PDB file of C-alpha atoms and ligand atoms in Angstrom:
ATOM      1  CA  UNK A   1      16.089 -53.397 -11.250  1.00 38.00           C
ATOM      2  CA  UNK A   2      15.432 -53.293 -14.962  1.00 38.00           C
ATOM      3  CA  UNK A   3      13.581 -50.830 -16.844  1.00 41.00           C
ATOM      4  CA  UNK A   4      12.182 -54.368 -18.552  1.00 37.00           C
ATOM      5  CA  UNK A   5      11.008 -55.844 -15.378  1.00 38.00           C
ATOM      6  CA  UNK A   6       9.139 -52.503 -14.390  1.00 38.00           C
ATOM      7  CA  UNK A   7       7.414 -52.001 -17.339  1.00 36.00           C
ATOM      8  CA  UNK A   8       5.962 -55.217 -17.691  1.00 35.00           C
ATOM      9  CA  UNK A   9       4.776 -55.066 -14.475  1.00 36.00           C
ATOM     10  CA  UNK A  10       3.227 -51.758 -15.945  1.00 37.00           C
ATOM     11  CA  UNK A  11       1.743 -53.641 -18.718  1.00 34.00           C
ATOM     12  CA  UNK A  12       0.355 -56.749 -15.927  1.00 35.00           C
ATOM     13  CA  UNK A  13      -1.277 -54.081 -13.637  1.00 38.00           C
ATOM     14  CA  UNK A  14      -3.025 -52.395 -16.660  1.00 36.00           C
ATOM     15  CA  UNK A  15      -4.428 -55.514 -17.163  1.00 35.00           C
ATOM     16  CA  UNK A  16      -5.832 -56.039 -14.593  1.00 33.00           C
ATOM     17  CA  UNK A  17      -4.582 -59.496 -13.298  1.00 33.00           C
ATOM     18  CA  UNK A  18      -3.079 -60.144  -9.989  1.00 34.00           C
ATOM     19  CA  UNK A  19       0.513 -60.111 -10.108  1.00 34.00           C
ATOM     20  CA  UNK A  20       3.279 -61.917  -8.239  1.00 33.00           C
ATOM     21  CA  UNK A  21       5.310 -60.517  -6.218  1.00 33.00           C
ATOM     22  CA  UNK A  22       8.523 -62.248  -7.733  1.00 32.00           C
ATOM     23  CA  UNK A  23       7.473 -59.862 -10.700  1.00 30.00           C
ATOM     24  CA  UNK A  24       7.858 -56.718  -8.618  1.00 32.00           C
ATOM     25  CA  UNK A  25      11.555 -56.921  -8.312  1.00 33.00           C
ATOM     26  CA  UNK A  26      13.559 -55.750  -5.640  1.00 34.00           C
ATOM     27  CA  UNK A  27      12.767 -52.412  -5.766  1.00 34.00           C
ATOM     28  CA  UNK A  28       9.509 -52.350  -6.133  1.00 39.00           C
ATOM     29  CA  UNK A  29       8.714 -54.570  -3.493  1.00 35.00           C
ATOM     30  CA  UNK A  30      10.182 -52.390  -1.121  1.00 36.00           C
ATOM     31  CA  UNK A  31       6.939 -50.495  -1.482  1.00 48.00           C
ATOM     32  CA  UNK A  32       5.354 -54.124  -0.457  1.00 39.00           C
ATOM     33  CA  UNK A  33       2.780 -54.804   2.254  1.00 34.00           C
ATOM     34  CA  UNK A  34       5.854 -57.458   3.318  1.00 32.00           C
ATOM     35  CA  UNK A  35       8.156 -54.804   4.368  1.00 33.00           C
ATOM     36  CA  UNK A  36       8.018 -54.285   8.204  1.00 33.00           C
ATOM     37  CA  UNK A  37       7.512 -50.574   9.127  1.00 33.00           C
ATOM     38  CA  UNK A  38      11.326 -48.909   9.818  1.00 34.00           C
ATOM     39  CA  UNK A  39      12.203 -47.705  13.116  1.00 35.00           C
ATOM     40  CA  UNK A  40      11.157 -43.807  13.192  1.00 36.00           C
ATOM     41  CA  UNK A  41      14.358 -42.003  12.782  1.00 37.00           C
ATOM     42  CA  UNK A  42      13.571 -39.836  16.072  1.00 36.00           C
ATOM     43  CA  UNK A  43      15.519 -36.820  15.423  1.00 36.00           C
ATOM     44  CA  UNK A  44      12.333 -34.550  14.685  1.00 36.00           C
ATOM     45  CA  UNK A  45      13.279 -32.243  17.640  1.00 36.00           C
ATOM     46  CA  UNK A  46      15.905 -30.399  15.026  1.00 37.00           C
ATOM     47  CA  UNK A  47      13.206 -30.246  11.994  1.00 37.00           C
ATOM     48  CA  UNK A  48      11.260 -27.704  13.159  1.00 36.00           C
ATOM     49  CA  UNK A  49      14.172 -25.390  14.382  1.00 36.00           C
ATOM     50  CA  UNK A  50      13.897 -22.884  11.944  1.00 38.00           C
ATOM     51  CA  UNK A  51      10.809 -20.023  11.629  1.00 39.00           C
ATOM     52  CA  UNK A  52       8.618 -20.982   8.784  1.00 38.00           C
ATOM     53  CA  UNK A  53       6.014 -18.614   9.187  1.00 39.00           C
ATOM     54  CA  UNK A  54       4.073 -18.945   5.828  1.00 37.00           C
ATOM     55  CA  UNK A  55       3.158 -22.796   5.997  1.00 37.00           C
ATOM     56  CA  UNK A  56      -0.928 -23.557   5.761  1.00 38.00           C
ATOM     57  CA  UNK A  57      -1.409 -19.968   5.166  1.00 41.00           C
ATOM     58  CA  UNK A  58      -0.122 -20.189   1.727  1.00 46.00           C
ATOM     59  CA  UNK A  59       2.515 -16.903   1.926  1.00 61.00           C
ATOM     60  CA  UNK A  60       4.594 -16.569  -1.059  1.00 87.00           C
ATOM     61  CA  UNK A  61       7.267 -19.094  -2.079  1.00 95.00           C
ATOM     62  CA  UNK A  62      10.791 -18.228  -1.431  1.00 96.00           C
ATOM     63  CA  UNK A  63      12.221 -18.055  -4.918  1.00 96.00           C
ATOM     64  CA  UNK A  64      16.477 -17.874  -3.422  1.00 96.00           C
ATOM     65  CA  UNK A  65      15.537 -20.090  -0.768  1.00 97.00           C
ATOM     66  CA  UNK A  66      13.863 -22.996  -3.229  1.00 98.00           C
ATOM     67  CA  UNK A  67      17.565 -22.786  -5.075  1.00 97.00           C
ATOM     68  CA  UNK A  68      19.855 -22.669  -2.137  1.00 97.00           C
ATOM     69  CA  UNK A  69      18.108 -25.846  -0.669  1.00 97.00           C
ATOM     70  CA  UNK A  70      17.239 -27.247  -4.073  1.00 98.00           C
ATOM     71  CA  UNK A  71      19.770 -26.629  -6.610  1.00 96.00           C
ATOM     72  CA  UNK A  72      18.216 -26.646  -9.756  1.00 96.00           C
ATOM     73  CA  UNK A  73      14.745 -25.720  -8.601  1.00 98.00           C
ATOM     74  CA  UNK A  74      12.708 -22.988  -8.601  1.00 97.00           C
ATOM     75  CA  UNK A  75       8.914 -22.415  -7.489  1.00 98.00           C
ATOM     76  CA  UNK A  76       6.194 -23.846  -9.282  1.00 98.00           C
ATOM     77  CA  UNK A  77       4.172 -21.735 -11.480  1.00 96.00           C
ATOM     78  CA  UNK A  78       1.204 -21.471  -9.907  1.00 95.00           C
ATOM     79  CA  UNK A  79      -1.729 -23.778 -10.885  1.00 94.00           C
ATOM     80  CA  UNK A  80      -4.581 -23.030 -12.957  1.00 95.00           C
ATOM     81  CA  UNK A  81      -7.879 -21.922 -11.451  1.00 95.00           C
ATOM     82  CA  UNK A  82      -9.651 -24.928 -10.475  1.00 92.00           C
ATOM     83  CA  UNK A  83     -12.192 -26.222 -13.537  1.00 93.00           C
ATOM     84  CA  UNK A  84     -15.961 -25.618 -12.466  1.00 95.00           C
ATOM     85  CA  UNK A  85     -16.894 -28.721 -13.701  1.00 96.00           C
ATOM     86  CA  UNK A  86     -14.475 -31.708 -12.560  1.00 97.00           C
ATOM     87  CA  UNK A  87     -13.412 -33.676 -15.291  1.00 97.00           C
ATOM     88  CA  UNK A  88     -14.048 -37.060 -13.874  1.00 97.00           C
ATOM     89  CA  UNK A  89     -17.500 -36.817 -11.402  1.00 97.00           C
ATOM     90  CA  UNK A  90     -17.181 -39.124  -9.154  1.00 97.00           C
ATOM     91  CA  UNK A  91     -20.039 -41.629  -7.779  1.00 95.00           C
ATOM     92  CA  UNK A  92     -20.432 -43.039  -4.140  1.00 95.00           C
ATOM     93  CA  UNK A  93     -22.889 -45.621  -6.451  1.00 96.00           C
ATOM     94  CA  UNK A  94     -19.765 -46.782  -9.042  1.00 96.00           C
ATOM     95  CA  UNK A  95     -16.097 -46.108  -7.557  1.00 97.00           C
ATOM     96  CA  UNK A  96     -14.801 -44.520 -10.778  1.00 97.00           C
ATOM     97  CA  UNK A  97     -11.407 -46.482 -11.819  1.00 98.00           C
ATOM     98  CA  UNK A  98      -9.039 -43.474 -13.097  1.00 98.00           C
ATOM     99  CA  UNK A  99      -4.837 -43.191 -13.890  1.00 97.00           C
ATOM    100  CA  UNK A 100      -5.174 -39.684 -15.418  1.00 96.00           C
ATOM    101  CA  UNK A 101      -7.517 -36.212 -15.759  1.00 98.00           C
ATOM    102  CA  UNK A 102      -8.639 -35.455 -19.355  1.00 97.00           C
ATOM    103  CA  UNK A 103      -7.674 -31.994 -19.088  1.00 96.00           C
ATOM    104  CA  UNK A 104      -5.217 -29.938 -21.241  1.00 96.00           C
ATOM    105  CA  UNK A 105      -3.423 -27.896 -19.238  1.00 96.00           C
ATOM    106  CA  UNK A 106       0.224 -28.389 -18.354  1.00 97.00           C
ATOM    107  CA  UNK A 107      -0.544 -29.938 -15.120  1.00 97.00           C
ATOM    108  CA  UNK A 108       0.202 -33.144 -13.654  1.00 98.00           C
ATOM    109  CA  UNK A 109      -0.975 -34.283 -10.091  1.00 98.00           C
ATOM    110  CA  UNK A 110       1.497 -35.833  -7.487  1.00 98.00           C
ATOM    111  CA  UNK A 111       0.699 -39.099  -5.021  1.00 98.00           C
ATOM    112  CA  UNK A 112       2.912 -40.484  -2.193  1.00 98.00           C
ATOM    113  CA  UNK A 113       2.188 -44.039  -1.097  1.00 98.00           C
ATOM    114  CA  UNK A 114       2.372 -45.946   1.879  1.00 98.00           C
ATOM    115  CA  UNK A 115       4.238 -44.138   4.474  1.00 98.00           C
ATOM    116  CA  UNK A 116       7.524 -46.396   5.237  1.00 97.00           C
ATOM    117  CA  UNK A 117       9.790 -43.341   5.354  1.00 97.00           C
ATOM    118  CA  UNK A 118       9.128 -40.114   8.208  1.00 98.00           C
ATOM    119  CA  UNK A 119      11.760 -37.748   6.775  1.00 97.00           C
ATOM    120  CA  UNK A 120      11.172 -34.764   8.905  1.00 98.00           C
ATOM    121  CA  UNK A 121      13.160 -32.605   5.774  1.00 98.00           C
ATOM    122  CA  UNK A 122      10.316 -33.354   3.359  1.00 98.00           C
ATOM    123  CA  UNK A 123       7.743 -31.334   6.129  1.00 98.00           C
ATOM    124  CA  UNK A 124      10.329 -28.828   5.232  1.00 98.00           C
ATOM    125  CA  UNK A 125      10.440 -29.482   1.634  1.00 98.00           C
ATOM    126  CA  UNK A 126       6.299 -29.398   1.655  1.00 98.00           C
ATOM    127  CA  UNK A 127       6.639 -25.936   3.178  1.00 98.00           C
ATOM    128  CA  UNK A 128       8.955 -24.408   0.721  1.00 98.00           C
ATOM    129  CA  UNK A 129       7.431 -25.536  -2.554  1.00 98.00           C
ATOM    130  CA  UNK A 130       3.817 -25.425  -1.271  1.00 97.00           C
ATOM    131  CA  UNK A 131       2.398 -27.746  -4.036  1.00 97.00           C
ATOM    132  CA  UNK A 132      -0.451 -30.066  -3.197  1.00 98.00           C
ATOM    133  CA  UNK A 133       0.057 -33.836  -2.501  1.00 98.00           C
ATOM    134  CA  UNK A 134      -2.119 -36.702  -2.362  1.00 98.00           C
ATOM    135  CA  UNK A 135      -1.067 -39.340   0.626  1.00 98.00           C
ATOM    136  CA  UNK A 136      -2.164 -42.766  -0.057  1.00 98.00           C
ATOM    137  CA  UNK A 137      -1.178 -44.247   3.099  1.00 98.00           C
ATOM    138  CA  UNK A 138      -1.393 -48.037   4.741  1.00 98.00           C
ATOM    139  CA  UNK A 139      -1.885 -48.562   8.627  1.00 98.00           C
ATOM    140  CA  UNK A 140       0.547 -51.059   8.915  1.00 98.00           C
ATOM    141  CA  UNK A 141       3.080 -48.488   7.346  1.00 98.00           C
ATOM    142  CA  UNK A 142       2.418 -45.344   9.382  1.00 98.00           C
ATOM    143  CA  UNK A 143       1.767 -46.717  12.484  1.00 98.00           C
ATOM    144  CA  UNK A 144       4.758 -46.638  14.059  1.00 97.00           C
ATOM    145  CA  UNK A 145       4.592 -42.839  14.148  1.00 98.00           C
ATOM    146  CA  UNK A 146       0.832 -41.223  13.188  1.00 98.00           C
ATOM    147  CA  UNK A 147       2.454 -37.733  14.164  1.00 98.00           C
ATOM    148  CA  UNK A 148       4.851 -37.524  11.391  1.00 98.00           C
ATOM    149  CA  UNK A 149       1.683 -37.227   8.811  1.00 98.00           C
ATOM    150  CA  UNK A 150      -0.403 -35.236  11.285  1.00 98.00           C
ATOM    151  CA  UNK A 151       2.707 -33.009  10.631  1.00 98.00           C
ATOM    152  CA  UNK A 152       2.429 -33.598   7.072  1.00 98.00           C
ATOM    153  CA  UNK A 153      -1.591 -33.107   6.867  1.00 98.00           C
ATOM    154  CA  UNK A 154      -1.162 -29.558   9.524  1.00 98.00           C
ATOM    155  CA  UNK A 155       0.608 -28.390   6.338  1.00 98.00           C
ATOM    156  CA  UNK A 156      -2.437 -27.733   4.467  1.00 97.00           C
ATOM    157  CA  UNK A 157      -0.924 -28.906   1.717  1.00 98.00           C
ATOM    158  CA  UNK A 158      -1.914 -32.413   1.261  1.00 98.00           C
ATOM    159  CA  UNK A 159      -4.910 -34.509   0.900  1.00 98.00           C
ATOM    160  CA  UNK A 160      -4.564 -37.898   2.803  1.00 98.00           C
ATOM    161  CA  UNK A 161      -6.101 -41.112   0.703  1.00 98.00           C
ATOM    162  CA  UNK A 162      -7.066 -44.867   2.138  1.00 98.00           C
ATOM    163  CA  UNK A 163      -4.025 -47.399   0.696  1.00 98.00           C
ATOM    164  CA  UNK A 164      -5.406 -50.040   2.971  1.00 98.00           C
ATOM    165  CA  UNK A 165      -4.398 -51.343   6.487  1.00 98.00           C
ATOM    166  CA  UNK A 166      -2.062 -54.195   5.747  1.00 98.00           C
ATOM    167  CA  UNK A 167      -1.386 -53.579   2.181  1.00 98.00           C
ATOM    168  CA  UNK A 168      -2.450 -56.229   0.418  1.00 98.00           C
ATOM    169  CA  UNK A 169      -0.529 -56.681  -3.076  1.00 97.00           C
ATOM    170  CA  UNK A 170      -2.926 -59.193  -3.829  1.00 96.00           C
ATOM    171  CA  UNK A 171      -5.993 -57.911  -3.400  1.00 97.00           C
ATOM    172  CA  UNK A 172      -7.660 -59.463  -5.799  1.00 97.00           C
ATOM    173  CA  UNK A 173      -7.185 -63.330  -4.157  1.00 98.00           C
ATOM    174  CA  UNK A 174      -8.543 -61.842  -0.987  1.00 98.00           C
ATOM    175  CA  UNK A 175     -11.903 -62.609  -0.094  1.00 98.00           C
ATOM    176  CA  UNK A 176     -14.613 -59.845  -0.665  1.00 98.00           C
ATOM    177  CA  UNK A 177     -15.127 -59.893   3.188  1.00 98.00           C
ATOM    178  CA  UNK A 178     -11.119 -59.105   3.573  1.00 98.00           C
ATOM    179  CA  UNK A 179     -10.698 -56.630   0.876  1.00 98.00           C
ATOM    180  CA  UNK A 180     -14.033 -54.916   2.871  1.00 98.00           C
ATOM    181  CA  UNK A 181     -12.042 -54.801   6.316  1.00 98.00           C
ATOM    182  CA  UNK A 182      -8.953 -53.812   4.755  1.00 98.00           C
ATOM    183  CA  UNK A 183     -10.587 -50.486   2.887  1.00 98.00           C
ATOM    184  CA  UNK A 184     -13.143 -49.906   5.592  1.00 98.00           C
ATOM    185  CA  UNK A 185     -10.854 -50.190   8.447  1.00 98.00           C
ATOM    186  CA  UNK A 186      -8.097 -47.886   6.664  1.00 98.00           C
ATOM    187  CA  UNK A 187     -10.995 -44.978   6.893  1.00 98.00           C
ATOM    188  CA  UNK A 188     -11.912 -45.610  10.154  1.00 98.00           C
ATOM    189  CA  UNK A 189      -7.963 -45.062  10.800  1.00 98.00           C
ATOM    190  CA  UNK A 190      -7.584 -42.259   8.905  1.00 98.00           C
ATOM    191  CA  UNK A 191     -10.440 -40.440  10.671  1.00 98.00           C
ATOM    192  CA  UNK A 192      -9.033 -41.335  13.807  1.00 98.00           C
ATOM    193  CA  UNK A 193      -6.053 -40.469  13.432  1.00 98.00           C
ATOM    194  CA  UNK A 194      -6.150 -37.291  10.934  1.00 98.00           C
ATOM    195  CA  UNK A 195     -10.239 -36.319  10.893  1.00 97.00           C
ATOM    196  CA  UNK A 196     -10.057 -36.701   7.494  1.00 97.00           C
ATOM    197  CA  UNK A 197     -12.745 -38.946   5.702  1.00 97.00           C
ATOM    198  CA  UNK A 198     -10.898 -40.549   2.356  1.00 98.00           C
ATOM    199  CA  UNK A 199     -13.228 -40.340  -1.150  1.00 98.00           C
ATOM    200  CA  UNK A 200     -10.183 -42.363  -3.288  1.00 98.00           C
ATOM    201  CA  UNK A 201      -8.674 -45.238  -3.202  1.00 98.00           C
ATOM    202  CA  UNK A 202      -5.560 -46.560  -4.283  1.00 98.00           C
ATOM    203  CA  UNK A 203      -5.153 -50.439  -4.649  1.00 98.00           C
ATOM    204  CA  UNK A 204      -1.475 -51.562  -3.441  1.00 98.00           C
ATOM    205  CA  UNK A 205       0.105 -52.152  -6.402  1.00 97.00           C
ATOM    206  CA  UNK A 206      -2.146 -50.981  -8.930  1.00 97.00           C
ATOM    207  CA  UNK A 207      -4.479 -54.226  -8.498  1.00 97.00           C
ATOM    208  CA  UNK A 208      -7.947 -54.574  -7.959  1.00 98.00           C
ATOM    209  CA  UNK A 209     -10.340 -56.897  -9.424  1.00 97.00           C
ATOM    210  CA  UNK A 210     -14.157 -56.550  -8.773  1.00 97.00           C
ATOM    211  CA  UNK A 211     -14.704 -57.384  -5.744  1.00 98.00           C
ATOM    212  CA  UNK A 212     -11.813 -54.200  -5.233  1.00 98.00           C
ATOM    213  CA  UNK A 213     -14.272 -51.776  -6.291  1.00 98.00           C
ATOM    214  CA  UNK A 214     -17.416 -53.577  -4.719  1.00 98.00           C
ATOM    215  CA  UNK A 215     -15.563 -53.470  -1.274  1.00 98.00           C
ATOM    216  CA  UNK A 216     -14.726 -49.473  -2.128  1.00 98.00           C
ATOM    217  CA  UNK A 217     -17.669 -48.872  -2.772  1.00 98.00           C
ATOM    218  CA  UNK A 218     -18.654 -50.579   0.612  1.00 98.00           C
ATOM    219  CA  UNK A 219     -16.362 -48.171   2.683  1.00 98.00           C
ATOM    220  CA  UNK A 220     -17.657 -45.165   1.132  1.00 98.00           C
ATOM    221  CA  UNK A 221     -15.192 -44.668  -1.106  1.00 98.00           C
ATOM    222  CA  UNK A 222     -15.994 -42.910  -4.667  1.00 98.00           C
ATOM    223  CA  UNK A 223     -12.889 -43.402  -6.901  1.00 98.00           C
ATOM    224  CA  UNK A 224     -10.126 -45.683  -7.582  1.00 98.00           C
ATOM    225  CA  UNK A 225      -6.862 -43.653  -8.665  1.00 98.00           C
ATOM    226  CA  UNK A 226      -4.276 -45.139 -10.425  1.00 98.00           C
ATOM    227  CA  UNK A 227      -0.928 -43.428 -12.265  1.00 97.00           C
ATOM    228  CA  UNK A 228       0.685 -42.772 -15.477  1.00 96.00           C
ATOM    229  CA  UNK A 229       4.338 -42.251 -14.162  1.00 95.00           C
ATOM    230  CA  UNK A 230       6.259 -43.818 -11.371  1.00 95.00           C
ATOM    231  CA  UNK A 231       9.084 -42.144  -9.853  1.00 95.00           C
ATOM    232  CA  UNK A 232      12.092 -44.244  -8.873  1.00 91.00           C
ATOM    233  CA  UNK A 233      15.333 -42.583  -7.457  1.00 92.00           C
ATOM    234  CA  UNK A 234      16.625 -40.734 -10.338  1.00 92.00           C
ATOM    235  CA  UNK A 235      13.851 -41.098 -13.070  1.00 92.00           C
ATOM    236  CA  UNK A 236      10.354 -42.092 -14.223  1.00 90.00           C
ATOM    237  CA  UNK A 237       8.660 -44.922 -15.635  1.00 93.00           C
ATOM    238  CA  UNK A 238       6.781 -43.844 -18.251  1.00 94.00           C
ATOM    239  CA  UNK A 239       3.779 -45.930 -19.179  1.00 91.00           C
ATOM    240  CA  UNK A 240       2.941 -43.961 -22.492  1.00 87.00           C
ATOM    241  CA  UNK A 241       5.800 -44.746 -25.698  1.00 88.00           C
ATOM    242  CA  UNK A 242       6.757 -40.994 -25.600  1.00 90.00           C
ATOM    243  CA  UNK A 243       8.568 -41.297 -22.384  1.00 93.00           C
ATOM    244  CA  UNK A 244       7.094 -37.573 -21.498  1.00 96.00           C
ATOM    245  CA  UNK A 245       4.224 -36.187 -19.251  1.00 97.00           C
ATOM    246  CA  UNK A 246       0.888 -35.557 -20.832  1.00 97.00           C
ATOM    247  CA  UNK A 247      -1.566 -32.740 -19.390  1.00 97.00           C
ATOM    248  CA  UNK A 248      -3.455 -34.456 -16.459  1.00 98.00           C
ATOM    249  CA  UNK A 249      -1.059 -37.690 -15.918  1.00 98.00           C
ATOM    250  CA  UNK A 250      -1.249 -38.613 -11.898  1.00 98.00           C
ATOM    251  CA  UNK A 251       1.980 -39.564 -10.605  1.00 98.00           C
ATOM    252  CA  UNK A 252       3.315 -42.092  -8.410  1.00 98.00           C
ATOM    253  CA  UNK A 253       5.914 -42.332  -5.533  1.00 97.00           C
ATOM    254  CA  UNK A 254       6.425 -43.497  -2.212  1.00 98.00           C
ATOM    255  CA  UNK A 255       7.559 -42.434   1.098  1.00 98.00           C
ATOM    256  CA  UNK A 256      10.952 -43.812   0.151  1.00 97.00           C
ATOM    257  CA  UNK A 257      14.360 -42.886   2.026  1.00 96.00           C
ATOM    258  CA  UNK A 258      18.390 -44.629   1.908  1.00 97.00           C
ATOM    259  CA  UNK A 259      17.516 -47.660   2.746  1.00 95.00           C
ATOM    260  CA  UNK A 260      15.297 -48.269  -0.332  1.00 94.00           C
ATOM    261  CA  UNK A 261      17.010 -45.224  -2.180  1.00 95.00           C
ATOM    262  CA  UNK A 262      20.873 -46.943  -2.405  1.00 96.00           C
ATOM    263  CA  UNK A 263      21.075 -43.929   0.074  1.00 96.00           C
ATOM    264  CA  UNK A 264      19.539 -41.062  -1.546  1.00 96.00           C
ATOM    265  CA  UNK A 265      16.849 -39.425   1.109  1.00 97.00           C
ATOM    266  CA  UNK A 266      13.381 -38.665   0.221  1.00 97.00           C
ATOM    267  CA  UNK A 267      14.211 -34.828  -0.548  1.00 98.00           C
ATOM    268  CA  UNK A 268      16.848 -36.083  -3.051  1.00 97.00           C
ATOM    269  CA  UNK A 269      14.418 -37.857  -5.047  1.00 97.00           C
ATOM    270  CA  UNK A 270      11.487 -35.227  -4.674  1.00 98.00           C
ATOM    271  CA  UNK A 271      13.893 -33.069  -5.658  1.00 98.00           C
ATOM    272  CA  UNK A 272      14.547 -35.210  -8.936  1.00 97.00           C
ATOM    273  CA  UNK A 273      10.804 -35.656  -9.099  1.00 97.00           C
ATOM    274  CA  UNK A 274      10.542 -31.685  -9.181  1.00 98.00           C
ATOM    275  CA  UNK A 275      12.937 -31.297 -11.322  1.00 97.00           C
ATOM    276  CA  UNK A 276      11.611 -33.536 -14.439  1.00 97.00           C
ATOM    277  CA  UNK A 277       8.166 -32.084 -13.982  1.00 98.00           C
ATOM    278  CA  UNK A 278       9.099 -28.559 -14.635  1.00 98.00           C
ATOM    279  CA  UNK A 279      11.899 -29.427 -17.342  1.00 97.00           C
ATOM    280  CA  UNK A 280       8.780 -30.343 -19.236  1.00 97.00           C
ATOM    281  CA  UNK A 281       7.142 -27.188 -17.973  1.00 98.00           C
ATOM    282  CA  UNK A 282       4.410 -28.531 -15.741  1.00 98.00           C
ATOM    283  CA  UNK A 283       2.908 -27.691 -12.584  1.00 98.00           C
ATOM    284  CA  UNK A 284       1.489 -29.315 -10.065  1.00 98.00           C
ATOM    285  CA  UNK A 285      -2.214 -28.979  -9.467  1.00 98.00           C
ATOM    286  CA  UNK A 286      -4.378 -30.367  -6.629  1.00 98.00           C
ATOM    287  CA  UNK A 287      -6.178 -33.635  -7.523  1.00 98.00           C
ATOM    288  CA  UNK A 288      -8.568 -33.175  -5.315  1.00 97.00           C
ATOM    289  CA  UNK A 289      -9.783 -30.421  -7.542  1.00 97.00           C
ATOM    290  CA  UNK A 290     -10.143 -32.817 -10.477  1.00 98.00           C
ATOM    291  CA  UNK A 291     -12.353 -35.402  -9.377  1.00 98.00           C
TER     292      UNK A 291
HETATM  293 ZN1  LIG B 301       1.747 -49.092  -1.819  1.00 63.21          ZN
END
């Protein structure tokens, strides 16, 4: 799709307004609440084959293995000491609407949406790098194979996040009742399915009106995160006019693999991801820390 297309779209969502999913272009729509979940790829026998011993307890990171399976790659410096004040404070009262942290480090935060692709080599690839994720995932996306993001959360490297049950790109025409069964069901999910009890809340497709954050706040929820950047196969949308990350910019991708990647696989473009995030000489802190 064009750069055009996707940055208007940009320009819509900061607006606030609802927009259409003709506007969301091909790509983009793959990330849509339309898409039916894929068939889970099944293979996950083989993923686990080989000893990785360090995992949730947070060994070191294998500096020759993070080139030999990611050429072009090397560990992530490590992140800064958490701040002992967050920079946005959060209130159960008034779900905080946020796209980035006011914060200067070199640090930029990382969030995978939805949940179509189960690539048992990004467990892997989770493993190796041991950076933090946010998942903002959607029932209706994941359901076809919970396990793969039990995997995923068992990791202790990732944060899971309520993206809705059916994902709704039009939130905002939804009645309040609706949007209130689609963000209070998603945590009752989640908590089922991972023990985890969500505090954000990502819209599908960036929109939200009011009755958005009144029906957050409703489930429990205390902030509604947004992005800066979106990562498509080979490169970012950029919403700011430099067309570089700023200190504190969250990030957006999706559980993407070939068949909404013209064949690249989810590691491929993580891999990209990674790489223009430390050409700019980021790291990659834990939101979670933040706010
Ligand atoms: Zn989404």
């Amino acid at each position: 799709m064009s750069h055009a297309s996707a940055s208007s779209w940009s320009r819509r969502r900061l607006l606030g307004g609802a927009v259409s999913l003709a506007a969301l272009g091909s790509f983009t729509a793959a990330c849509g609440g339309g898409g039916t979940p894929k068939a889970t790829s099944g293979d996950r026998a083989t993923s686990g084959a080989s000893p990785s011993p360090t995992a949730a307890a947070g060994g070191g990171v294998d500096a020759e293995l993070i080139a030999r399976r990611y050429p072009g790659l090397k560990p992530f410096a490590p992140a800064p000491p958490p701040p002992a004040h967050k920079p946005i404070v959060l209130s159960a009262a008034h779900p905080q609407v946020f796209s980035r942290v006011p914060i200067t480090d070199k640090v930029v935060f990382v969030t995978i949406d939805d949940g179509v692709e189960k690539d048992p080599a990004f467990i892997q690839m989770v493993k190796d790098f041991q950076v933090p994720l946010t998942l903002s995932l959607a029932d209706t996306l994941i359901k076809d194979d919970y396990r793969y993001f039990a995997e995923l959360h068992a990791t202790g490297f990732v944060s899971i996040q309520n993206h809705t049950l059916t994902h709704p790109l039009d939130m905002p025409r939804l009645s309040a009742q609706r949007q209130l069964e689609e963000i209070a069901g998603q945590q009752v999910k989640l908590h089922r399915e991972y023990g985890t009890t969500p505090y954000l809340f990502r819209p599908p497709g960036g929109n939200y009106n009011a009755a958005t954050v009144a029906a957050a706040r409703g489930a429990g929820l205390k902030g509604m995160m947004l992005w800066k950047e979106s990562m498509e196969i080979h490169d970012m949308q950029y919403q700011g006019a430099s067309h570089l990350l700023r200190p504190g910019d969250i990030i957006l991708c999706h559980f993407r693999g070939p068949a909404q990647l013209k064949g690249e696989t989810m590691v491929q473009m993580m891999a990209n991801l990674y790489r223009h995030i430390q050409a700019q000489g980021f790291t990659v802190a834990d939101i979670t820390h933040y706010v």
